[in-house]
PDB file of C-alpha atoms in Angstrom:
ATOM      1  CA  MET F   1      90.443 127.333  67.377  1.00 49.00           C
ATOM      2  CA  ALA F   2      92.278 128.391  64.221  1.00 59.00           C
ATOM      3  CA  ARG F   3      95.176 130.143  65.908  1.00 76.00           C
ATOM      4  CA  ALA F   4      97.037 129.542  69.148  1.00 91.00           C
ATOM      5  CA  PRO F   5      95.354 131.435  71.969  1.00 96.00           C
ATOM      6  CA  LEU F   6      97.099 134.781  72.318  1.00 97.00           C
ATOM      7  CA  VAL F   7      97.771 136.174  75.781  1.00 97.00           C
ATOM      8  CA  LEU F   8      98.932 139.757  76.269  1.00 97.00           C
ATOM      9  CA  ILE F   9     101.035 140.426  79.368  1.00 97.00           C
ATOM     10  CA  ILE F  10     101.337 144.069  80.376  1.00 97.00           C
ATOM     11  CA  SER F  11     104.041 144.508  82.990  1.00 96.00           C
ATOM     12  CA  GLU F  12     107.231 146.482  83.385  1.00 94.00           C
ATOM     13  CA  HIS F  13     108.634 143.634  85.497  1.00 92.00           C
ATOM     14  CA  GLU F  14     110.559 141.279  83.251  1.00 90.00           C
ATOM     15  CA  TRP F  15     110.521 138.494  85.865  1.00 88.00           C
ATOM     16  CA  ALA F  16     106.697 138.529  86.024  1.00 86.00           C
ATOM     17  CA  SER F  17     106.371 138.393  82.250  1.00 90.00           C
ATOM     18  CA  ARG F  18     108.921 135.609  81.935  1.00 92.00           C
ATOM     19  CA  SER F  19     107.392 133.539  84.718  1.00 91.00           C
ATOM     20  CA  LEU F  20     103.972 133.702  83.039  1.00 94.00           C
ATOM     21  CA  ASP F  21     105.542 132.990  79.658  1.00 94.00           C
ATOM     22  CA  THR F  22     107.211 129.825  81.030  1.00 95.00           C
ATOM     23  CA  ILE F  23     103.820 128.642  82.289  1.00 96.00           C
ATOM     24  CA  LEU F  24     101.807 129.560  79.182  1.00 96.00           C
ATOM     25  CA  ALA F  25     104.085 128.784  76.223  1.00 95.00           C
ATOM     26  CA  PRO F  26     104.451 125.035  76.911  1.00 95.00           C
ATOM     27  CA  ARG F  27     100.632 124.776  77.002  1.00 95.00           C
ATOM     28  CA  GLY F  28     100.310 126.222  73.475  1.00 95.00           C
ATOM     29  CA  TYR F  29      99.651 129.871  74.273  1.00 97.00           C
ATOM     30  CA  ALA F  30     101.289 132.588  72.197  1.00 96.00           C
ATOM     31  CA  VAL F  31     102.515 135.416  74.411  1.00 96.00           C
ATOM     32  CA  LEU F  32     102.716 139.082  73.476  1.00 96.00           C
ATOM     33  CA  ARG F  33     104.245 141.591  75.875  1.00 96.00           C
ATOM     34  CA  ALA F  34     103.828 145.267  76.627  1.00 97.00           C
ATOM     35  CA  TYR F  35     105.808 147.189  79.207  1.00 96.00           C
ATOM     36  CA  ASN F  36     103.576 150.173  80.025  1.00 97.00           C
ATOM     37  CA  GLY F  37      99.940 151.185  79.887  1.00 96.00           C
ATOM     38  CA  GLN F  38     100.064 153.104  76.603  1.00 97.00           C
ATOM     39  CA  GLN F  39     101.822 150.273  74.785  1.00 97.00           C
ATOM     40  CA  GLY F  40      99.483 147.752  76.418  1.00 97.00           C
ATOM     41  CA  LEU F  41      96.348 149.610  75.337  1.00 97.00           C
ATOM     42  CA  GLN F  42      97.597 149.830  71.763  1.00 97.00           C
ATOM     43  CA  ARG F  43      98.577 146.153  71.593  1.00 97.00           C
ATOM     44  CA  ALA F  44      95.327 145.008  73.198  1.00 97.00           C
ATOM     45  CA  ILE F  45      93.311 146.854  70.540  1.00 95.00           C
ATOM     46  CA  GLU F  46      95.472 145.785  67.592  1.00 95.00           C
ATOM     47  CA  ALA F  47      96.108 142.147  68.548  1.00 95.00           C
ATOM     48  CA  ASP F  48      92.648 141.134  69.855  1.00 93.00           C
ATOM     49  CA  PRO F  49      94.132 138.749  72.441  1.00 97.00           C
ATOM     50  CA  HIS F  50      92.224 135.894  74.031  1.00 97.00           C
ATOM     51  CA  ALA F  51      93.226 137.145  77.503  1.00 97.00           C
ATOM     52  CA  VAL F  52      95.115 140.061  79.045  1.00 98.00           C
ATOM     53  CA  PHE F  53      97.231 140.065  82.196  1.00 98.00           C
ATOM     54  CA  ILE F  54      97.880 143.532  83.628  1.00 98.00           C
ATOM     55  CA  ASP F  55     100.316 144.332  86.407  1.00 96.00           C
ATOM     56  CA  ARG F  56      98.534 146.386  89.067  1.00 93.00           C
ATOM     57  CA  SER F  57     101.351 148.961  88.992  1.00 91.00           C
ATOM     58  CA  LEU F  58     102.694 150.223  85.672  1.00 95.00           C
ATOM     59  CA  PRO F  59     105.178 153.047  85.056  1.00 94.00           C
ATOM     60  CA  ASP F  60     102.710 155.366  83.323  1.00 96.00           C
ATOM     61  CA  THR F  61      99.344 154.398  84.875  1.00 95.00           C
ATOM     62  CA  SER F  62      97.817 151.999  87.344  1.00 95.00           C
ATOM     63  CA  GLY F  63      96.634 148.589  86.258  1.00 96.00           C
ATOM     64  CA  LEU F  64      93.157 149.510  87.483  1.00 96.00           C
ATOM     65  CA  GLU F  65      93.061 152.581  85.230  1.00 97.00           C
ATOM     66  CA  LEU F  66      94.310 150.580  82.251  1.00 97.00           C
ATOM     67  CA  CYS F  67      91.722 147.886  82.884  1.00 97.00           C
ATOM     68  CA  GLN F  68      88.984 150.531  82.961  1.00 97.00           C
ATOM     69  CA  ALA F  69      90.388 152.166  79.797  1.00 97.00           C
ATOM     70  CA  LEU F  70      90.250 148.815  77.991  1.00 97.00           C
ATOM     71  CA  ARG F  71      86.689 148.206  79.120  1.00 95.00           C
ATOM     72  CA  ASP F  72      85.683 151.707  77.978  1.00 95.00           C
ATOM     73  CA  HIS F  73      87.371 151.377  74.566  1.00 94.00           C
ATOM     74  CA  ALA F  74      84.897 150.599  71.783  1.00 89.00           C
ATOM     75  CA  GLU F  75      87.354 148.394  69.887  1.00 90.00           C
ATOM     76  CA  PHE F  76      88.241 146.173  72.850  1.00 93.00           C
ATOM     77  CA  SER F  77      86.006 143.153  73.202  1.00 90.00           C
ATOM     78  CA  ALA F  78      83.902 143.190  76.345  1.00 90.00           C
ATOM     79  CA  VAL F  79      84.287 139.402  76.551  1.00 93.00           C
ATOM     80  CA  THR F  80      88.082 139.420  76.658  1.00 96.00           C
ATOM     81  CA  PRO F  81      89.195 138.209  80.088  1.00 97.00           C
ATOM     82  CA  VAL F  82      91.375 140.730  81.910  1.00 98.00           C
ATOM     83  CA  LEU F  83      93.304 139.534  84.939  1.00 97.00           C
ATOM     84  CA  LEU F  84      95.074 141.996  87.206  1.00 96.00           C
ATOM     85  CA  MET F  85      98.298 140.799  88.814  1.00 95.00           C
ATOM     86  CA  THR F  86      99.633 141.930  92.179  1.00 93.00           C
ATOM     87  CA  PRO F  87     102.271 140.594  94.554  1.00 90.00           C
ATOM     88  CA  GLY F  88     101.511 139.029  97.898  1.00 83.00           C
ATOM     89  CA  PRO F  89      98.286 138.678  99.795  1.00 88.00           C
ATOM     90  CA  VAL F  90      95.520 141.125  98.932  1.00 90.00           C
ATOM     91  CA  SER F  91      92.616 142.503 100.884  1.00 93.00           C
ATOM     92  CA  HIS F  92      88.953 142.142 100.117  1.00 95.00           C
ATOM     93  CA  ASP F  93      88.882 145.837  99.140  1.00 95.00           C
ATOM     94  CA  HIS F  94      91.648 145.289  96.561  1.00 94.00           C
ATOM     95  CA  ARG F  95      89.729 142.407  94.995  1.00 95.00           C
ATOM     96  CA  VAL F  96      86.508 144.435  94.850  1.00 96.00           C
ATOM     97  CA  GLU F  97      88.398 147.384  93.365  1.00 96.00           C
ATOM     98  CA  ALA F  98      89.814 145.096  90.649  1.00 96.00           C
ATOM     99  CA  LEU F  99      86.367 143.746  89.817  1.00 96.00           C
ATOM    100  CA  ARG F 100      84.925 147.268  89.647  1.00 96.00           C
ATOM    101  CA  SER F 101      87.594 148.252  87.123  1.00 96.00           C
ATOM    102  CA  GLY F 102      86.434 145.442  84.842  1.00 95.00           C
ATOM    103  CA  ALA F 103      88.917 142.703  85.732  1.00 97.00           C
ATOM    104  CA  TRP F 104      87.687 139.133  85.809  1.00 96.00           C
ATOM    105  CA  GLU F 105      89.898 138.490  88.788  1.00 94.00           C
ATOM    106  CA  LEU F 106      92.921 139.606  90.777  1.00 94.00           C
ATOM    107  CA  VAL F 107      95.811 137.135  90.527  1.00 94.00           C
ATOM    108  CA  THR F 108      98.382 137.120  93.298  1.00 92.00           C
ATOM    109  CA  LEU F 109     102.037 136.586  92.478  1.00 89.00           C
ATOM    110  CA  PRO F 110     103.631 134.132  92.553  1.00 88.00           C
ATOM    111  CA  VAL F 111     100.878 132.203  90.793  1.00 91.00           C
ATOM    112  CA  ASP F 112      99.763 128.637  91.234  1.00 93.00           C
ATOM    113  CA  ALA F 113     100.494 127.445  87.678  1.00 95.00           C
ATOM    114  CA  GLU F 114      97.985 124.584  87.651  1.00 96.00           C
ATOM    115  CA  GLU F 115      95.114 126.739  88.940  1.00 95.00           C
ATOM    116  CA  LEU F 116      95.962 129.591  86.592  1.00 96.00           C
ATOM    117  CA  LEU F 117      96.031 127.311  83.552  1.00 97.00           C
ATOM    118  CA  LEU F 118      92.700 125.724  84.447  1.00 97.00           C
ATOM    119  CA  ARG F 119      91.046 129.122  84.890  1.00 96.00           C
ATOM    120  CA  LEU F 120      92.629 130.574  81.767  1.00 97.00           C
ATOM    121  CA  GLU F 121      91.555 127.585  79.673  1.00 96.00           C
ATOM    122  CA  ARG F 122      87.922 128.165  80.655  1.00 96.00           C
ATOM    123  CA  TYR F 123      88.146 131.920  80.128  1.00 96.00           C
ATOM    124  CA  VAL F 124      89.657 131.484  76.673  1.00 96.00           C
ATOM    125  CA  ARG F 125      87.098 128.828  75.720  1.00 95.00           C
ATOM    126  CA  ALA F 126      84.285 131.190  76.741  1.00 94.00           C
ATOM    127  CA  LYS F 127      85.767 134.080  74.723  1.00 94.00           C
ATOM    128  CA  VAL F 128      86.224 131.904  71.642  1.00 92.00           C
ATOM    129  CA  GLU F 129      82.614 130.723  71.861  1.00 91.00           C
ATOM    130  CA  VAL F 130      81.228 134.248  72.263  1.00 89.00           C
ATOM    131  CA  ASP F 131      83.387 135.468  69.369  1.00 84.00           C
ATOM    132  CA  ARG F 132      82.059 132.625  67.208  1.00 84.00           C
ATOM    133  CA  VAL F 133      78.470 133.468  68.074  1.00 82.00           C
ATOM    134  CA  GLN F 134      79.079 137.156  67.328  1.00 75.00           C
ATOM    135  CA  ASP F 135      80.654 136.254  63.981  1.00 73.00           C
ATOM    136  CA  ASP F 136      77.543 134.236  63.127  1.00 74.00           C
ATOM    137  CA  ALA F 137      75.173 136.970  64.337  1.00 73.00           C
ATOM    138  CA  LEU F 138      72.539 138.278  61.968  1.00 76.00           C
ATOM    139  CA  VAL F 139      72.896 141.898  63.125  1.00 78.00           C
ATOM    140  CA  ASP F 140      76.136 143.812  63.573  1.00 77.00           C
ATOM    141  CA  PRO F 141      76.236 144.932  67.227  1.00 71.00           C
ATOM    142  CA  LEU F 142      78.073 148.191  66.447  1.00 75.00           C
ATOM    143  CA  THR F 143      75.921 149.453  63.563  1.00 81.00           C
ATOM    144  CA  GLY F 144      72.607 147.717  64.132  1.00 80.00           C
ATOM    145  CA  PHE F 145      72.520 146.772  60.420  1.00 84.00           C
ATOM    146  CA  TYR F 146      72.238 143.247  59.094  1.00 82.00           C
ATOM    147  CA  SER F 147      75.554 141.439  58.875  1.00 78.00           C
ATOM    148  CA  TRP F 148      76.431 139.521  55.703  1.00 79.00           C
ATOM    149  CA  GLN F 149      74.821 136.418  57.206  1.00 80.00           C
ATOM    150  CA  GLY F 150      71.786 138.431  58.271  1.00 80.00           C
ATOM    151  CA  THR F 151      71.403 139.987  54.827  1.00 81.00           C
ATOM    152  CA  MET F 152      71.555 136.588  53.128  1.00 81.00           C
ATOM    153  CA  ARG F 153      69.055 135.100  55.571  1.00 79.00           C
ATOM    154  CA  ARG F 154      66.660 138.032  55.069  1.00 79.00           C
ATOM    155  CA  ILE F 155      66.909 137.702  51.267  1.00 81.00           C
ATOM    156  CA  GLN F 156      65.992 134.019  51.575  1.00 82.00           C
ATOM    157  CA  GLU F 157      63.038 134.867  53.847  1.00 79.00           C
ATOM    158  CA  LEU F 158      61.741 137.544  51.464  1.00 82.00           C
ATOM    159  CA  GLY F 159      62.130 135.230  48.460  1.00 82.00           C
ATOM    160  CA  ALA F 160      60.310 132.423  50.237  1.00 81.00           C
ATOM    161  CA  ALA F 161      57.459 134.743  51.304  1.00 80.00           C
ATOM    162  CA  ALA F 162      57.153 136.131  47.767  1.00 83.00           C
ATOM    163  CA  ALA F 163      56.969 132.626  46.300  1.00 83.00           C
ATOM    164  CA  ARG F 164      54.543 131.361  48.933  1.00 81.00           C
ATOM    165  CA  PHE F 165      52.078 134.238  48.605  1.00 79.00           C
ATOM    166  CA  GLY F 166      52.560 134.993  44.889  1.00 84.00           C
ATOM    167  CA  ARG F 167      53.935 138.469  45.610  1.00 85.00           C
ATOM    168  CA  PRO F 168      56.443 140.343  43.515  1.00 85.00           C
ATOM    169  CA  ILE F 169      59.925 140.934  44.892  1.00 81.00           C
ATOM    170  CA  ALA F 170      62.222 143.859  44.202  1.00 79.00           C
ATOM    171  CA  CYS F 171      65.915 144.356  44.741  1.00 75.00           C
ATOM    172  CA  VAL F 172      67.652 147.571  45.731  1.00 74.00           C
ATOM    173  CA  VAL F 173      71.422 147.774  45.735  1.00 73.00           C
ATOM    174  CA  ILE F 174      73.213 150.354  47.845  1.00 73.00           C
ATOM    175  CA  THR F 175      76.977 150.741  47.772  1.00 73.00           C
ATOM    176  CA  ALA F 176      79.335 152.618  50.046  1.00 72.00           C
ATOM    177  CA  ASP F 177      80.093 155.256  47.405  1.00 70.00           C
ATOM    178  CA  GLY F 178      76.400 155.923  46.734  1.00 53.00           C
ATOM    179  CA  ALA F 179      76.301 154.418  43.203  1.00 53.00           C
ATOM    180  CA  ALA F 180      73.671 151.818  42.469  1.00 49.00           C
TER     181      ALA F 180
END
């Protein structure tokens, strides 16, 4: 991984953010904070974190609504792990509600540091691998057009077929401004 894994913590509670920071920072995670839903949404889109922790109750929205907003946002990666945080014991209904909103899990506070780090390590590893595969993809998932790698591969295939079967090959260049 080229950069330290970035974790975004969205919580108005300073003690929750600091307690997670003291667990994550010594293990090599970079921590970014947001204190409300609007700020959290903006930072999640701009920073492309490896994981997001969202407090279940925020001053301007609920953590469930923010989680759903992230999942619905086109620029937020669907493979980014989102973990909702809530104090104390939680019911089965609360866990199901968190999963329905798009969270990977509901974390109860205070956290078991060892368990959290083990889970987060696997989540981050999975996200990094999916991101790598998407970067190497031949087709851009948003546009449906060939990516740079896909275009180069297709050019090689067409050149090889032309050489193998003695066919002519042509080249058309299209630019963003319409000039050729």
